[in-house]
Coordinates of C-alpha atoms and ligand atoms in Angstrom, one line a residue:
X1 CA 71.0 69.1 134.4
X2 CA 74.0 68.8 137.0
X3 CA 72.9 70.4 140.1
X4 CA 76.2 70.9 141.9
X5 CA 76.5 74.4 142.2
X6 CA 72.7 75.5 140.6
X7 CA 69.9 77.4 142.0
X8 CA 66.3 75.8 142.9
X9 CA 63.1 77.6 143.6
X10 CA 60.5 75.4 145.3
X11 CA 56.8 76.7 146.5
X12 CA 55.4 75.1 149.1
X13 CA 58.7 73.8 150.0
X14 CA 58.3 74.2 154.3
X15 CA 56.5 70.0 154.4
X16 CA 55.4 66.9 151.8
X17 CA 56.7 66.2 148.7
X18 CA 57.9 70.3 148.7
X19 CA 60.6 69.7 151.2
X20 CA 61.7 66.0 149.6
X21 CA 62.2 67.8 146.6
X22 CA 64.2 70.5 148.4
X23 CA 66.2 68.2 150.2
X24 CA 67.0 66.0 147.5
X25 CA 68.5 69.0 145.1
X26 CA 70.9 70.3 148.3
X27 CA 72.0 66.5 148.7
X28 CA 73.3 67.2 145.2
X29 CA 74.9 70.4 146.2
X30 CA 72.7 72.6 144.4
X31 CA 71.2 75.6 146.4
X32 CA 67.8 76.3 147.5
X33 CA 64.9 79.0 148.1
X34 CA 62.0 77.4 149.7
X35 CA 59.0 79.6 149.6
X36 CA 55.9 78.8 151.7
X37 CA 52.7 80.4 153.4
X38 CA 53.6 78.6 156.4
X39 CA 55.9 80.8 158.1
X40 CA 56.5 79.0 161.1
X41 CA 57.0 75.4 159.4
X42 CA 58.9 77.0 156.4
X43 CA 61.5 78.6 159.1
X44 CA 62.1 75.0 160.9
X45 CA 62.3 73.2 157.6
X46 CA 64.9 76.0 156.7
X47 CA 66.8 75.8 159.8
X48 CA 66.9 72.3 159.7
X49 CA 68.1 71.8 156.0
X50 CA 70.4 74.9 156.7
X51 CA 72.1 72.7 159.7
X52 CA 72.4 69.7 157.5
X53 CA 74.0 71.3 154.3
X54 CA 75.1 74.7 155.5
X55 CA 73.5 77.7 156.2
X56 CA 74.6 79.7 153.1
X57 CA 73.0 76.9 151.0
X58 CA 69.0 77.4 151.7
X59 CA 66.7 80.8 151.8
X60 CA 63.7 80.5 153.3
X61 CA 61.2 83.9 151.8
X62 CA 57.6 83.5 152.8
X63 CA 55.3 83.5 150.2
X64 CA 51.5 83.0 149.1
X65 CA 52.0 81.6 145.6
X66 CA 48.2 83.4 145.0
X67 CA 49.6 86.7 145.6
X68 CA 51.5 88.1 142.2
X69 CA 53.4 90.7 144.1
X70 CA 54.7 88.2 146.7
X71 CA 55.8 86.0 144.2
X72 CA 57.4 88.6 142.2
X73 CA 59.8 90.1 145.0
X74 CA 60.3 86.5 146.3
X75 CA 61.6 85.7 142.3
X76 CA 63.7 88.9 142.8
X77 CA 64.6 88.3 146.7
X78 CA 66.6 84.6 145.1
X79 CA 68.5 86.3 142.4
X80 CA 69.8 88.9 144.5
X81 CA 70.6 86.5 147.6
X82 CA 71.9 83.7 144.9
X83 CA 72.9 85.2 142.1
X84 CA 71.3 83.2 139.3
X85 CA 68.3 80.8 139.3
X86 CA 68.2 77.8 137.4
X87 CA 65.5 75.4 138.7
X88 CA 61.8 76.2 139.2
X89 CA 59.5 74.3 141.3
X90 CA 55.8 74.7 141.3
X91 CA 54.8 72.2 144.0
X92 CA 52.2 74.4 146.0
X93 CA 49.0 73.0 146.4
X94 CA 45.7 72.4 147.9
X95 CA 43.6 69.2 147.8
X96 CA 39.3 69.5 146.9
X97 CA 37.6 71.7 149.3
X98 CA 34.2 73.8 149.4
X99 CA 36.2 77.1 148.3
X100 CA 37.0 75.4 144.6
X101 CA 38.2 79.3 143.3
X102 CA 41.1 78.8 145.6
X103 CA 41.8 75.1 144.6
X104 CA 41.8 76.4 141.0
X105 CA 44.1 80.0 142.2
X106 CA 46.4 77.8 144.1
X107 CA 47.0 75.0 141.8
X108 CA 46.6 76.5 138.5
X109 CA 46.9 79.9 138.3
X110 CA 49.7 80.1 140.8
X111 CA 51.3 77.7 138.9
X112 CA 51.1 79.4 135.6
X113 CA 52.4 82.3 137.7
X114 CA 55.1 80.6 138.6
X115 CA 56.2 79.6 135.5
X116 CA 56.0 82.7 133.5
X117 CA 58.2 84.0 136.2
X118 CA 60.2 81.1 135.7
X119 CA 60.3 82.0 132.3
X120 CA 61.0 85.7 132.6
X121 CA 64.1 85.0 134.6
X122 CA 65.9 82.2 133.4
X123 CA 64.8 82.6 129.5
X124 CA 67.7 83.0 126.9
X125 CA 66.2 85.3 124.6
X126 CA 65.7 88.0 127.9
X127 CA 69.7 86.8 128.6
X128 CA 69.0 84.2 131.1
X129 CA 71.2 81.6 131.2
X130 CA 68.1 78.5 130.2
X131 CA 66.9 76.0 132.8
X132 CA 64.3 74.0 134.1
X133 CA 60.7 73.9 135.4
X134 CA 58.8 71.2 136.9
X135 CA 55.6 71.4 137.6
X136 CA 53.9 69.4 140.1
X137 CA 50.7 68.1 138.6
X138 CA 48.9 64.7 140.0
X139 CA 48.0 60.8 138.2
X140 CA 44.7 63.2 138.6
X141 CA 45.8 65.4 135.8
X142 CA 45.9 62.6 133.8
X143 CA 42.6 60.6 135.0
X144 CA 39.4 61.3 137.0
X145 CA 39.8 61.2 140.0
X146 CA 36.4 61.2 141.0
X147 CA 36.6 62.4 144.3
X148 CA 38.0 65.9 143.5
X149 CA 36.5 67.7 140.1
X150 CA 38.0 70.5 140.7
X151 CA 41.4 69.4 142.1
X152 CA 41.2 66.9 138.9
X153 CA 40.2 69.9 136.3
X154 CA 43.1 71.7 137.3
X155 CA 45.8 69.1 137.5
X156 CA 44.8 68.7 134.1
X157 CA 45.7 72.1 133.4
X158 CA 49.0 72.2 134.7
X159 CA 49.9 69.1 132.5
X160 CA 48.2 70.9 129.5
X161 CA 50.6 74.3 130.7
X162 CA 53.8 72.1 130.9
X163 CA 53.3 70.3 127.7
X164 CA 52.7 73.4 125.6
X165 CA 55.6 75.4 127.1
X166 CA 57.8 72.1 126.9
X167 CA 57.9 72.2 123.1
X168 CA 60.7 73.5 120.6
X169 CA 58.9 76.5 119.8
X170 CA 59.3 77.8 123.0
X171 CA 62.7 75.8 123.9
X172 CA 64.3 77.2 120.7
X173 CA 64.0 80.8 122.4
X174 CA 64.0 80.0 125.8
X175 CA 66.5 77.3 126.7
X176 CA 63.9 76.3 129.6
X177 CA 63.2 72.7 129.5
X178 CA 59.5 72.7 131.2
X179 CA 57.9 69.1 132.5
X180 CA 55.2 67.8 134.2
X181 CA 54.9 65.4 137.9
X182 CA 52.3 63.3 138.5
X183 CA 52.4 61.2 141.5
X184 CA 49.9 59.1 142.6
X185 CA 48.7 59.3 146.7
X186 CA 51.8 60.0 148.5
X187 CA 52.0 59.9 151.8
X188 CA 52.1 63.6 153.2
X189 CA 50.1 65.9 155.3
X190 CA 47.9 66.5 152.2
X191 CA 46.2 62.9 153.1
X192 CA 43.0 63.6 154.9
X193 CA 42.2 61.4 158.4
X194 CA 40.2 57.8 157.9
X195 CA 37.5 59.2 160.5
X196 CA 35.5 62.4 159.7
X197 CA 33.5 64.3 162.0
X198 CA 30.2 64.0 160.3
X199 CA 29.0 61.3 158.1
X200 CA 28.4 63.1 154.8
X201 CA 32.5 63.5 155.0
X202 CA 32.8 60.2 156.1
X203 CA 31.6 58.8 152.8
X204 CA 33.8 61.6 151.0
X205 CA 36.7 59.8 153.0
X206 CA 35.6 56.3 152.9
X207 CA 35.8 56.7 149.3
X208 CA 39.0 58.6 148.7
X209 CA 41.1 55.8 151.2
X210 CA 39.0 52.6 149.2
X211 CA 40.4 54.1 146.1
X212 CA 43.7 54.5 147.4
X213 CA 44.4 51.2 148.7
X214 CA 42.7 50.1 145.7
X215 CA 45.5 51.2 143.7
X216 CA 48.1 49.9 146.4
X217 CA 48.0 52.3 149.2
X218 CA 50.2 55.4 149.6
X219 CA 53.8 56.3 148.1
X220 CA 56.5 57.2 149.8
X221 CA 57.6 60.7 149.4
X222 CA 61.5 59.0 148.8
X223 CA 59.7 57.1 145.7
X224 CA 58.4 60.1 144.2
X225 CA 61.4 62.4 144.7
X226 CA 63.4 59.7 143.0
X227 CA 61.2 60.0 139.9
X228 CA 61.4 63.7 140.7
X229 CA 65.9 63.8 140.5
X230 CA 65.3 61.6 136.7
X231 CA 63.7 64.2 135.7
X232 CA 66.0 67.0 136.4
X233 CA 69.0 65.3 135.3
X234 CA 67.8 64.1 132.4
X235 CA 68.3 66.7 130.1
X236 CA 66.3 64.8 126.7
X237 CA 62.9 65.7 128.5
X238 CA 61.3 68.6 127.6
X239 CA 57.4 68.4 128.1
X240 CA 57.6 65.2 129.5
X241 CA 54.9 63.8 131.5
X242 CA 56.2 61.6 134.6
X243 CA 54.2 59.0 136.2
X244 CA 54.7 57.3 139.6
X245 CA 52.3 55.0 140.9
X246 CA 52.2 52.1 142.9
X247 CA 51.7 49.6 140.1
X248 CA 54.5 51.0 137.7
X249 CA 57.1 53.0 139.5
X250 CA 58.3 55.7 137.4
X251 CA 57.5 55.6 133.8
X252 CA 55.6 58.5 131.4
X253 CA 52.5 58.7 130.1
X254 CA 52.5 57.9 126.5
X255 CA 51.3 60.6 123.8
X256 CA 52.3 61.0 119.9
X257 CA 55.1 61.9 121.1
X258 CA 55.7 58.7 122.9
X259 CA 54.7 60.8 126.5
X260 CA 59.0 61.3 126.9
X261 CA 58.1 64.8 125.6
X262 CA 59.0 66.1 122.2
X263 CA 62.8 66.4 121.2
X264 CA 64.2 69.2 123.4
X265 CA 64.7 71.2 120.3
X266 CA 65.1 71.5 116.8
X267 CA 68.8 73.7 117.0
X268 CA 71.7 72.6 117.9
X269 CA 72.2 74.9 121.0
X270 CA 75.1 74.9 123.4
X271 CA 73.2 73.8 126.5
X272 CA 74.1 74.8 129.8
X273 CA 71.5 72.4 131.0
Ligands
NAI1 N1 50.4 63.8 148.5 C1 49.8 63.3 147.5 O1 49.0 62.3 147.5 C2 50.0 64.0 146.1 C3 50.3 65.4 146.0 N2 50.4 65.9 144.8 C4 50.8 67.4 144.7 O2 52.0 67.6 145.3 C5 52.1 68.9 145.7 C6 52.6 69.0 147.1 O3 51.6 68.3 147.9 P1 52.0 67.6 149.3 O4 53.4 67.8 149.6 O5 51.4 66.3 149.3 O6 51.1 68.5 150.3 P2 51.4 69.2 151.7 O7 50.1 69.8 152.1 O8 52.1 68.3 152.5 O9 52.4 70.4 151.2 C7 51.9 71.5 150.5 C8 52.7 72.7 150.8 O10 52.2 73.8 150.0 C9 52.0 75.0 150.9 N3 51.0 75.9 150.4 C10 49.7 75.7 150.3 N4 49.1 76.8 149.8 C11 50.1 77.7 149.6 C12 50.1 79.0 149.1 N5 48.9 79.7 148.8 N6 51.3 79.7 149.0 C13 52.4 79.1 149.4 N7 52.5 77.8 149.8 C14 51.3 77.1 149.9 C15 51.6 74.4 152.2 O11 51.8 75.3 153.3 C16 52.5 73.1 152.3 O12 53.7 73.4 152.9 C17 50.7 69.5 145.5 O13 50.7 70.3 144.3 C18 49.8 68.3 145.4 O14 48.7 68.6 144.6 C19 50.2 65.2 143.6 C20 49.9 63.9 143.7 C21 49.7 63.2 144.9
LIG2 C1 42.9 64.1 149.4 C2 43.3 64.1 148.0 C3 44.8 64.2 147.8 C4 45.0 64.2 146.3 C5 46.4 63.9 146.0 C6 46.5 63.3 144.6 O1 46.8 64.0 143.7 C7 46.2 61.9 144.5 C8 46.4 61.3 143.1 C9 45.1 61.3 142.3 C10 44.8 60.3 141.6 C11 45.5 59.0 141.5 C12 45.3 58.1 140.6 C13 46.1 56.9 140.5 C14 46.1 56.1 139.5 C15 47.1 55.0 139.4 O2 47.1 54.2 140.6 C16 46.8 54.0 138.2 O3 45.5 53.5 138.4 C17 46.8 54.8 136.9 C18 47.1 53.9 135.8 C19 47.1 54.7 134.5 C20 47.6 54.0 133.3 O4 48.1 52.9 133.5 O5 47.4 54.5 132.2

């Protein structure tokens, strides 16, 4: 997809990997609602971004992605601010901690949320014009990692989600290409500290940051949003599964269908993709 003159939705756009994505789609001139809990953070970023590649280009509506009807109006809020929408982002998320049902609301069901939403609006057969949702999964979607059950169990999901909407059955209808992002550590306020305040968290910690720099330390956010801009533009991937890790740089995790997704669809359809 050519983002020059498209429309991007991103959740938990105000910080991390949320804002890199943001940025990167108004750097190709494409225009940008950045929804976020954080008020205050989501307003600066806005600002900011809004300075940078003019004001008209960025919306900033805030949003709890766990919250139907907030996400509902905020859907409605960009296409009656934009005019169209055209790019989904499901990046909201939370990492492991004691409340697991909001781990699972935030990262999961938020994110199937999002993307039915997604679908609703942009879907061909309701007279949308197609498009494209990524969904922002984890390398733990795709292994254990250890230190987070719950954070791993649903990562998982959202790559089960995206590969089963990212098939010709749906695309045939929809002309929504739907695909999956899974970065290894990244290096955003989602890290915890290296020094907790009691020692049963320090051995939580001690053993998140040896795996990390086990597997090379952190990613940069630019490395992952580079992975992130392949994926948009290239318009073969639908399901796909994208990997970036420290070891292997961008690639996609292999499946029957060779992990690049299946073939977008089985119709010749004029794409405006
Ligand atoms: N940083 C990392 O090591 C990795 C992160 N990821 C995933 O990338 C995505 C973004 O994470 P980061 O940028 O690293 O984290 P972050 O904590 O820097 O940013 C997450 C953003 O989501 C927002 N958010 C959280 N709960 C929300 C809610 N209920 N409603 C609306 N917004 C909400 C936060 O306010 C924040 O702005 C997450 O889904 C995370 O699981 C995946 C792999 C690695
Ligand atoms: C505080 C927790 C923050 C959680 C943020 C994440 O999502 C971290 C990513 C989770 C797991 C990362 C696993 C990384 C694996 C790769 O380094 C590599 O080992 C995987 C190789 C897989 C393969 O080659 O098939």
């Amino acid at each position: 997809m050519k983002l020059r003159g498209k429309v991007a939705l991103v959740t938990g756009a105000a910080q991390g990997l949320g804002r890199g994505f943001t940025e990167s789609m108004l750097q190709q001139g494409a225009k940008v609602a950045l929804l976020d809990i954080k008020v205050l953070d989501g307003r600066k970023t806005t600002k900011e971004l809004g300075l940078k590649y003019g004001q008209d280009k960025v919306l900033f509506l805030p949003c709890d992605v766990t919250d139907k009807g907030q996400m509902e109006s905020a859907f409605q809020q960009v296409l009656r601010h934009f005019g169209q929408l055209d790019v989904v982002v499901n990046n909201a998320g939370v990492t492991e901690q004691e409340n697991w049902e909001l781990v699972l609301d935030i990262n999961l069901r938020s994110v199937i949320q999002g993307t039915y939403l997604g679908l609703h609006h942009m879907s061909r057969e309701r007279g949308g014009g197609g498009g494209l949702i990524i969904n922002i999964a984890s390398m733990a979607g795709l292994i254990a990692m250890f230190h987070g059950p719950v954070y791993t169990a649903t990562k998982h999901g959202v790559v089960g989600l995206s590969r089963s909407l990212g098939t010709p059955f749906h695309f045939d209808r929809t002309g929504v290409r739907v695909c999956a992002l899974c970065p290894t550590m990244t290096d955003t306020p989602i890290q915890p500290p290296r020094v907790a305040s009691t020692p049963e968290e320090q051995v939580k910690l001690d053993a998140h940051w040896a795996y990390t720099d086990s597997q090379g330390g952190l990613l940069k956010v630019s490395e992952v949003v580079a992975g992130f801009l392949q994926l948009v533009e290239d318009d073969s991937k639908n399901g796909a599964v994208m990997r970036v890790t420290k070891q292997k740089g961008v690639d996609y995790q292999p499946y029957g269908g060779g992990g690049q997704g299946v073939p977008v669809t089985t119709r010749k359809t004029r794409s405006k993709l």
